[in-house]
mmCIF file of C-alpha atoms in Angstrom:
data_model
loop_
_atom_site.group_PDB
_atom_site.id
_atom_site.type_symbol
_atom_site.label_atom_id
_atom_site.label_comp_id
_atom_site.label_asym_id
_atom_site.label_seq_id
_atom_site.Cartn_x
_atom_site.Cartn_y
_atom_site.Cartn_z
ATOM 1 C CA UNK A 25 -17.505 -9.139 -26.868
ATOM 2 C CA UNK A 26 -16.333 -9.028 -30.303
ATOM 3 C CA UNK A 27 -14.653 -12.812 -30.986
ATOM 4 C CA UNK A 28 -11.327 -11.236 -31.655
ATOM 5 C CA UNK A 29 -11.000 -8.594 -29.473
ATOM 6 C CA UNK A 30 -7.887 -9.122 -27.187
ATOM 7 C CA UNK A 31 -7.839 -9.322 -23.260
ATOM 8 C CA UNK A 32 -5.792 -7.761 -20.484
ATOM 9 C CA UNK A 33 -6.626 -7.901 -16.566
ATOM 10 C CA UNK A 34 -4.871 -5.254 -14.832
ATOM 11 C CA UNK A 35 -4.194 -4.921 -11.000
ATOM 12 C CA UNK A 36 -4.390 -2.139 -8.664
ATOM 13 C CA UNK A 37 -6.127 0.411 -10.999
ATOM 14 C CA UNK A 38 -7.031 3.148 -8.126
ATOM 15 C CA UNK A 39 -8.057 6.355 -9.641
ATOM 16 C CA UNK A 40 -5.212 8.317 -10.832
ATOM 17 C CA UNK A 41 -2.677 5.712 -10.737
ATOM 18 C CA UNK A 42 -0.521 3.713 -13.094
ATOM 19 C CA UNK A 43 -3.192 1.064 -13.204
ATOM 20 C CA UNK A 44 -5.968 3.487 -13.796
ATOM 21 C CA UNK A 45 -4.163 4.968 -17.064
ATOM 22 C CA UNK A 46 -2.648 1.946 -18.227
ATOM 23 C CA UNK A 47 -6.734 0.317 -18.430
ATOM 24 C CA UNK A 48 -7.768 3.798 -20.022
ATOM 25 C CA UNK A 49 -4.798 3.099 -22.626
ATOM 26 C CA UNK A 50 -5.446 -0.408 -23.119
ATOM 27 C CA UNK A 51 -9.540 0.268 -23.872
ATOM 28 C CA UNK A 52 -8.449 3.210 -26.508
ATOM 29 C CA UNK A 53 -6.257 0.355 -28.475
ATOM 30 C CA UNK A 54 -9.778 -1.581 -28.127
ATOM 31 C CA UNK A 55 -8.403 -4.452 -25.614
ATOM 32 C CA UNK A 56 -11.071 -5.889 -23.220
ATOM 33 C CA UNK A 57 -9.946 -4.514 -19.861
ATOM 34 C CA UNK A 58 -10.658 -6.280 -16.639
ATOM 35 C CA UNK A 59 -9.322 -3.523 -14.392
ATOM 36 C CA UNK A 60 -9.664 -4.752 -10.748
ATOM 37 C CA UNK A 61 -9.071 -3.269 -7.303
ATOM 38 C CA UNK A 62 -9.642 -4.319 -3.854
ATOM 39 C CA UNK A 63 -13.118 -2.200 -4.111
ATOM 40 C CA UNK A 64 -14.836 -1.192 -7.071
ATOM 41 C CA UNK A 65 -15.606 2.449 -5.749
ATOM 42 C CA UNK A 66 -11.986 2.820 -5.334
ATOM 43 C CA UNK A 67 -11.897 3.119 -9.582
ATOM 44 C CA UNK A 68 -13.783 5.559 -9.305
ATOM 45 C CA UNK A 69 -15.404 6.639 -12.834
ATOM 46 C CA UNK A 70 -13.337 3.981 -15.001
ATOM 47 C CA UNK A 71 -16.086 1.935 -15.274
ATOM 48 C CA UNK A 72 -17.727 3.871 -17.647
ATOM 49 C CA UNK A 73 -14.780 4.175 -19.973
ATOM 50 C CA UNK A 74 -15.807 1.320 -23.411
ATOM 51 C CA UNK A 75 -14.379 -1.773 -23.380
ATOM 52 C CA UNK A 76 -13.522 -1.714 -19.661
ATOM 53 C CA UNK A 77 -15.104 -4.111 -17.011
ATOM 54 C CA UNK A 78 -14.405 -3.372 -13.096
ATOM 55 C CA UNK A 79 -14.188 -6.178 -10.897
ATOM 56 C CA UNK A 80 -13.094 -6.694 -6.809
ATOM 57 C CA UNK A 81 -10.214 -8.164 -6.706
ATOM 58 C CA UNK A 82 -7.380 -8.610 -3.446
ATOM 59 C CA UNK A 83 -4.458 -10.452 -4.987
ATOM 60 C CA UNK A 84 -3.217 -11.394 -1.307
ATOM 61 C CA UNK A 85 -6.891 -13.554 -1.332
ATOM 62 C CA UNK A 86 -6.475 -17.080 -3.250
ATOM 63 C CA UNK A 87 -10.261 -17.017 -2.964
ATOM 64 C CA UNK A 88 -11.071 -13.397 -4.168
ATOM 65 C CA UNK A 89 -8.370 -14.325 -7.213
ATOM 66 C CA UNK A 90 -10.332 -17.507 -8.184
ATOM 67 C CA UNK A 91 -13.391 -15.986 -8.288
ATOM 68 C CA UNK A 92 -12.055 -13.157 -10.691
ATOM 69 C CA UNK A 93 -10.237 -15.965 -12.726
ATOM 70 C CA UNK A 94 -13.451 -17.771 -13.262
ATOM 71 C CA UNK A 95 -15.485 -15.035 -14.134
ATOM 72 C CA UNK A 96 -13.061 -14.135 -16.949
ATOM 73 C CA UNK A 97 -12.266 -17.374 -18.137
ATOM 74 C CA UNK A 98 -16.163 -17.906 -18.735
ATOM 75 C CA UNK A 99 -16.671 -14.600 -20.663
ATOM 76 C CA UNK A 100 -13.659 -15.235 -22.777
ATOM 77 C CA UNK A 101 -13.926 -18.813 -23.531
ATOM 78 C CA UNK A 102 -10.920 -20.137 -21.437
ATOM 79 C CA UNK A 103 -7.966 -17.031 -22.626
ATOM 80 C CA UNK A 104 -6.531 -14.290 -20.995
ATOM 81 C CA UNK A 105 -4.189 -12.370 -23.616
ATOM 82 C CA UNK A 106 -2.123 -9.992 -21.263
ATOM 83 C CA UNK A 107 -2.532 -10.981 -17.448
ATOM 84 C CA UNK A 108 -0.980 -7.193 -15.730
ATOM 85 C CA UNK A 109 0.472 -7.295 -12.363
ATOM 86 C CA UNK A 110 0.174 -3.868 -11.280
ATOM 87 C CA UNK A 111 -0.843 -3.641 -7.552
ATOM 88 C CA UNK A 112 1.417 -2.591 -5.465
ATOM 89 C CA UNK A 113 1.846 -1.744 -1.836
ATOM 90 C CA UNK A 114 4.750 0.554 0.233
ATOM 91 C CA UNK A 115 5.069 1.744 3.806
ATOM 92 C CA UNK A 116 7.730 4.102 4.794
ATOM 93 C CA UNK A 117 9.599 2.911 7.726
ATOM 94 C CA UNK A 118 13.755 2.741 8.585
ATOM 95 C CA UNK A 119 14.676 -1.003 7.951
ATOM 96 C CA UNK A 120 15.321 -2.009 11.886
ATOM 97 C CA UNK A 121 12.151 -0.093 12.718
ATOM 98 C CA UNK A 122 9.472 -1.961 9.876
ATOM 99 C CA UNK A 123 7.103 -4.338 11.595
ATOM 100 C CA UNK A 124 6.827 -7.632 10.793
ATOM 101 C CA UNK A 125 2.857 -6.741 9.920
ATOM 102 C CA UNK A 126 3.870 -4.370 7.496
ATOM 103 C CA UNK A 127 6.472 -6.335 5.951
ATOM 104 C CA UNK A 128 4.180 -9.146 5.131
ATOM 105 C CA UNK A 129 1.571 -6.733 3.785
ATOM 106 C CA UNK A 130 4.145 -5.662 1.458
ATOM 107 C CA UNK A 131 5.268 -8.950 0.017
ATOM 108 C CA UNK A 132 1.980 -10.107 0.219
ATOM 109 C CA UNK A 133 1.094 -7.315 -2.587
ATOM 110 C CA UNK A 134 4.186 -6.939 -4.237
ATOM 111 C CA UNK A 135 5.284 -10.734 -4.358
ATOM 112 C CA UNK A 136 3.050 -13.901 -2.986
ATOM 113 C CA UNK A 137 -0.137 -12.105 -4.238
ATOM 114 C CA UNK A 138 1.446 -12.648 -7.708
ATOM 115 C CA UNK A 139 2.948 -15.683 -7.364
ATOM 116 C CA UNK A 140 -0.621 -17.178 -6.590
ATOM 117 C CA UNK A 141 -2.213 -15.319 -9.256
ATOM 118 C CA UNK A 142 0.138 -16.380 -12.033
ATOM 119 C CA UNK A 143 -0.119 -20.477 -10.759
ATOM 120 C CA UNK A 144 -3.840 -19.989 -10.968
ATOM 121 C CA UNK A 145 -3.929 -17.877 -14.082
ATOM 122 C CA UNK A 146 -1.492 -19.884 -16.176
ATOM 123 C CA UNK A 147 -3.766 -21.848 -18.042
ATOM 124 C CA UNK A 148 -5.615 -19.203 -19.315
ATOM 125 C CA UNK A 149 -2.674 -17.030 -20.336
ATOM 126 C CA UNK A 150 -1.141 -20.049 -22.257
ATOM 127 C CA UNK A 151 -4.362 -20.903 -24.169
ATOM 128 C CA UNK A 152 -3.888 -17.349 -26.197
ATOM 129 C CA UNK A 153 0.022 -17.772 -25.797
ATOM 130 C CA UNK A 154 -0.058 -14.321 -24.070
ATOM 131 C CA UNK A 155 1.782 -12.001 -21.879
ATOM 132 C CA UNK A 156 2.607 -11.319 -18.248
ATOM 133 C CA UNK A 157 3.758 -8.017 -17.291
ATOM 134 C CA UNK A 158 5.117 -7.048 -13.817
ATOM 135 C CA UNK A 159 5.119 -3.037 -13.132
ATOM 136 C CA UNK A 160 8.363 -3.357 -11.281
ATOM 137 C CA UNK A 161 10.635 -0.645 -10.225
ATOM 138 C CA UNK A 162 13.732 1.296 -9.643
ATOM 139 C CA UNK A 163 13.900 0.228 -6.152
ATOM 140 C CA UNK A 164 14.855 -2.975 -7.296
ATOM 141 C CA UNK A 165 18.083 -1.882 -7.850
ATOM 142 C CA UNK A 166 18.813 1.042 -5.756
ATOM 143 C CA UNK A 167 18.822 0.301 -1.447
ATOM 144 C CA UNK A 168 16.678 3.892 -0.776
ATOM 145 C CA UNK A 169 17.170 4.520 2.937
ATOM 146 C CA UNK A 170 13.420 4.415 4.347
ATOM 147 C CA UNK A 171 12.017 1.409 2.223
ATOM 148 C CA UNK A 172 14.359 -1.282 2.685
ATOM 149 C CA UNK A 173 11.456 -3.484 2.577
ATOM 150 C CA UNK A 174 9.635 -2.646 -0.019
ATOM 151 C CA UNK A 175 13.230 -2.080 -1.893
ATOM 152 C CA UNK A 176 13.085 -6.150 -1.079
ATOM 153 C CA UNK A 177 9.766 -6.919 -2.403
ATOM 154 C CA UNK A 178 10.980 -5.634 -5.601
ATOM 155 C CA UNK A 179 14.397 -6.822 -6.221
ATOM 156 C CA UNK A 180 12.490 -10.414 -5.345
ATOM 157 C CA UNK A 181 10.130 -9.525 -8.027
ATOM 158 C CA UNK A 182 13.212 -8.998 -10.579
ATOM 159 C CA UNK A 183 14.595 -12.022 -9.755
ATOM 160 C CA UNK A 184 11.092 -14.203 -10.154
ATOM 161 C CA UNK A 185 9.625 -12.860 -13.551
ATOM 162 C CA UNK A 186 13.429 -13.852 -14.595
ATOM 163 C CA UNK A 187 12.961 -17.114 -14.180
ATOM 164 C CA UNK A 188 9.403 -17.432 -15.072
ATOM 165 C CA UNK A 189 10.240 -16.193 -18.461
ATOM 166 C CA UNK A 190 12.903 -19.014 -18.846
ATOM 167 C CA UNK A 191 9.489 -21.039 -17.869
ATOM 168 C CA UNK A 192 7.168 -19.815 -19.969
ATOM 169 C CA UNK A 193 9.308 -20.040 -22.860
ATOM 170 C CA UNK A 194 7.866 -23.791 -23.976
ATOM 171 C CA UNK A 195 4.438 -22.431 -23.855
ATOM 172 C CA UNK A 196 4.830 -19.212 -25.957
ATOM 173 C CA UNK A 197 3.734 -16.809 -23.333
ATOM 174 C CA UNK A 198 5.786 -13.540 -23.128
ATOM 175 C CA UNK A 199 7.090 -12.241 -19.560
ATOM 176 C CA UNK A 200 7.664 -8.097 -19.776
ATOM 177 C CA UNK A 201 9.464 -6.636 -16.506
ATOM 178 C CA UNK A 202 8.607 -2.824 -16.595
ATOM 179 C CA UNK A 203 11.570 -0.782 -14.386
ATOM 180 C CA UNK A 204 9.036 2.032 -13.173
ATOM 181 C CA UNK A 205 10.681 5.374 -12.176
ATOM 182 C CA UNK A 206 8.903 8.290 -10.510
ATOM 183 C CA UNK A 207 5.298 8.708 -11.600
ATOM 184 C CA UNK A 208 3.267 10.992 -10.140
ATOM 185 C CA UNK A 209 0.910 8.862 -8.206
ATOM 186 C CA UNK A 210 0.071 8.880 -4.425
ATOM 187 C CA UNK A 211 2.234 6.579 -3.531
ATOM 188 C CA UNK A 212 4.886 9.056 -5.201
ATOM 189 C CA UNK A 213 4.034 11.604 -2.693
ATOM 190 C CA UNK A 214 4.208 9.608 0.830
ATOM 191 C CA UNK A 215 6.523 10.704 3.394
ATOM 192 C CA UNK A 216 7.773 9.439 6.573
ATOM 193 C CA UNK A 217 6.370 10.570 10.316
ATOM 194 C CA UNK A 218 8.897 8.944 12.571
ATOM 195 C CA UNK A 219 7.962 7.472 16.013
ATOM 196 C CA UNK A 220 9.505 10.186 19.077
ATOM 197 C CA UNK A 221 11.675 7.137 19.741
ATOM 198 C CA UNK A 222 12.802 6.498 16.521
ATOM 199 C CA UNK A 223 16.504 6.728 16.534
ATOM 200 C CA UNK A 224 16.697 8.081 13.313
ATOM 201 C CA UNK A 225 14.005 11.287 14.310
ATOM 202 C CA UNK A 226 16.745 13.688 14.159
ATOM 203 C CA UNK A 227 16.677 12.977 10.207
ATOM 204 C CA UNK A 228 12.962 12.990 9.917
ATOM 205 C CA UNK A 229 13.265 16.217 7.677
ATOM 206 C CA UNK A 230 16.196 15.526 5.894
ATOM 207 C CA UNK A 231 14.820 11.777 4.706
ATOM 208 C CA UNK A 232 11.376 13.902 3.341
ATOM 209 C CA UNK A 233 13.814 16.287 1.804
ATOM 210 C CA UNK A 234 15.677 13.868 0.082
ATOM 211 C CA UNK A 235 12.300 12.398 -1.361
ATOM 212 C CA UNK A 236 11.301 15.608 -1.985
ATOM 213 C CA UNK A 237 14.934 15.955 -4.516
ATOM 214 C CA UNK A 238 14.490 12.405 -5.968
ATOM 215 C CA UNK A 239 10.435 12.642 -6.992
ATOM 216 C CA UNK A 240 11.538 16.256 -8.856
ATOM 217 C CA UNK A 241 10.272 15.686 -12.247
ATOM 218 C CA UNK A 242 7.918 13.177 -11.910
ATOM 219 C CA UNK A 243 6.418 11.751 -15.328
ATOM 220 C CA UNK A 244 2.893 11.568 -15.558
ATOM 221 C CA UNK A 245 0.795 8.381 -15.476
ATOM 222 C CA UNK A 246 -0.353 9.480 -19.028
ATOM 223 C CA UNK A 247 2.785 10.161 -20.240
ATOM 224 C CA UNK A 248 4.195 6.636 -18.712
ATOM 225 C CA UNK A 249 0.820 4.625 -19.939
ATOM 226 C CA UNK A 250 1.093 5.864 -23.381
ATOM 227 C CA UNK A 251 4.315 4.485 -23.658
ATOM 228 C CA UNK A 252 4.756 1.192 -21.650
ATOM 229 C CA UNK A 253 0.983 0.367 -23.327
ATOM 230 C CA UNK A 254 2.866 0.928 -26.673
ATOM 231 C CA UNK A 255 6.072 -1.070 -25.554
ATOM 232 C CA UNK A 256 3.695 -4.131 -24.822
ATOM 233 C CA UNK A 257 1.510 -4.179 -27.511
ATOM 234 C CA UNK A 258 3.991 -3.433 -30.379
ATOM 235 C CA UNK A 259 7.182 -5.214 -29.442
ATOM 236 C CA UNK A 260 8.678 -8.097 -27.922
ATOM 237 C CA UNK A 261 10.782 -6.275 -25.582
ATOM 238 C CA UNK A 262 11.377 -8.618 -22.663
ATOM 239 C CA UNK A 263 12.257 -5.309 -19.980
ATOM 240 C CA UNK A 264 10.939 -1.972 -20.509
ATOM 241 C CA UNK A 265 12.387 1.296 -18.679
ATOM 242 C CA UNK A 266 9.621 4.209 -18.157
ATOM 243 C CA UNK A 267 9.227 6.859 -15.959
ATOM 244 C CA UNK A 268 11.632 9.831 -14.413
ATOM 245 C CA UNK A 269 15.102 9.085 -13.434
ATOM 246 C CA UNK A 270 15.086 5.490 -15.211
ATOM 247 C CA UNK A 271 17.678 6.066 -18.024
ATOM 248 C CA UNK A 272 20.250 7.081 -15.003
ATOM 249 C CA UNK A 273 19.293 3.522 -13.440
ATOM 250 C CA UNK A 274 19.639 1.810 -16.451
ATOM 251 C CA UNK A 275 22.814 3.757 -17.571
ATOM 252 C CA UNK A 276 24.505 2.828 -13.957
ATOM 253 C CA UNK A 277 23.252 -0.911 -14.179
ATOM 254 C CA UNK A 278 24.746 -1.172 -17.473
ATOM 255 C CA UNK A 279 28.238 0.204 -16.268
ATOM 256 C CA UNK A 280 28.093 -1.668 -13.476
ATOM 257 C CA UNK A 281 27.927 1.215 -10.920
ATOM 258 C CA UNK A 282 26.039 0.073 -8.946
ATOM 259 C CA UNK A 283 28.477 1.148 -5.785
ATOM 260 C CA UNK A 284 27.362 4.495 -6.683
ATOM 261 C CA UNK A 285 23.840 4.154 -4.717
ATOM 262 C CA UNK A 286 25.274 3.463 -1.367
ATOM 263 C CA UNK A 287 27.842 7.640 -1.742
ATOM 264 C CA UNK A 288 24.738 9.226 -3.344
ATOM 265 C CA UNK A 289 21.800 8.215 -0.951
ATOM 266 C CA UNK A 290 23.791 8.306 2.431
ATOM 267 C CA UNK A 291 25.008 11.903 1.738
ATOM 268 C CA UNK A 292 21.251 12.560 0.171
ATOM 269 C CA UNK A 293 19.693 11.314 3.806
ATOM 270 C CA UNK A 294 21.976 12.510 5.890
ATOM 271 C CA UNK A 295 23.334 8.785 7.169
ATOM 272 C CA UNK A 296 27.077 9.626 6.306
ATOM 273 C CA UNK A 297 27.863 10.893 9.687
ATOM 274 C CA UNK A 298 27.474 9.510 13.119
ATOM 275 C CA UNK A 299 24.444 9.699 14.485
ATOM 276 C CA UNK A 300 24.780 12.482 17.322
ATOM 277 C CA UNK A 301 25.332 11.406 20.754
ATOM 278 C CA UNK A 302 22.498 11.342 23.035
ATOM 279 C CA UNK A 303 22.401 12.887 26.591
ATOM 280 C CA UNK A 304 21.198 11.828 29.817
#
């Protein structure tokens, strides 16, 4: 590795997701990428891409993350430049109908798995006096009927890299919060099979309709790479909107219409009637 060639690790880089493009991005600006997933084969051909490495990782295993630490911290003489929490994981469930299995897989991903990963990455990050960046997303702010939970994992997110940045301050090290609107990913395209006992299965097709309205126009993980890559790398903005639909986010966070969400997503779902009475 050439001495001064900079350093990113990036999670959850699945073929043809964010993660995938953002380590393609990174490698073209000449960054040594350590793009990780739970399973190598799961990256598919991104291994042969210059100037990336592929490595196991499962961010919900302390053991799995120290291993991957180490490995890193030996080839790049104890500094990590940009450490990139990307992984993320959603099920699609009503909120009184999530189990408490899923619920935990989703915060492990989406919250504890970086928690643990930035207490035992810190050291290396603040030797370069680098950057962590969270892919985060709209769902932090808006309460989308169907993903209450993983709605949760993110707003917690939001409210964490907030206050790490305050921490990291002393230390130099740069905390980016990207607001992630639709991309068009496989997660993008998941839709819900309700239970027959499901209360809510007489709005099965009108939830997967209203998903079907809100992931119109999705951006492409190109399109979104290319620029959040360039956001990172070329300025010091602290919180970085991307994707479709994230300027009407931001524009209703700014005016403080938030009360908006709660009209617009009942009537899109169908949940601002009574449920229909049920027979004997």
């Amino acid at each position: 590795m050439v001495p001064t060639q900079k350093t990113v690790l990036i999670t959850g880089c699945t073929q043809s997701s964010i993660g995938y493009m953002l380590a393609k991005e990174f490698a073209s600006l000449n960054y040594k990428v350590y793009a990780t997933a739970r399973k190598i084969s799961n990256m598919a051909d991104l291994g042969a891409t210059k100037n990336i490495t592929l490595l196991a990782l499962d961010v919900s295993s302390p053991e799995s993350i120290t291993a991957v630490r180490d490995q890193i911290a030996s080839e790049t003489n104890g500094t990590l430049d940009i450490l990139y929490h990307n992984a993320g994981y959603r099920t699609m469930a009503m909120a009184t109908e999530t189990s408490l299995e899923d619920s935990r897989k989703i915060f492990d991903a989406n919250l504890l798995g970086i928690i643990e990963m930035n207490r035992q990455f810190a050291d290396i990050v603040i030797a370069s006096k680098g950057s962590i960046v969270f892919t985060s997303s709209l769902a932090a702010f808006m309460p989308h009927p169907s993903q209450s939970v993983y709605c949760a994992s993110k707003a917690a997110l939001h409210i964490y890299a907030g206050a790490l940045r305050i921490e990291m301050k002393p230390f130099g090290v740069k905390v980016v919060l990207v607001n992630t609107g639709v991309i068009k990913t496989a997660m993008a395209s998941q839709r819900m099979e309700l239970s027959s006992g499901s209360r809510y299965k007489y709005l099965e097709s009108k939830i997967n309709q209203a998903w079907d309205v809100l992931d119109k126009g999705q951006t492409t993980p190109e399109e979104y790479a290319r620029y959040v890559v360039g956001k990172v790398t070329r300025s010091n903005a602290q919180v970085i909107w991307a994707g479709s639909h994230s300027w009407v986010v931001w524009f209703a966070e700014h005016l403080n219409l938030g009360w908006v969400y709660d009209i617009h997503l009942s009537r899109l779902y169908g949940l601002n009637a009574a449920a229909p009475t049920k027979t004997k």
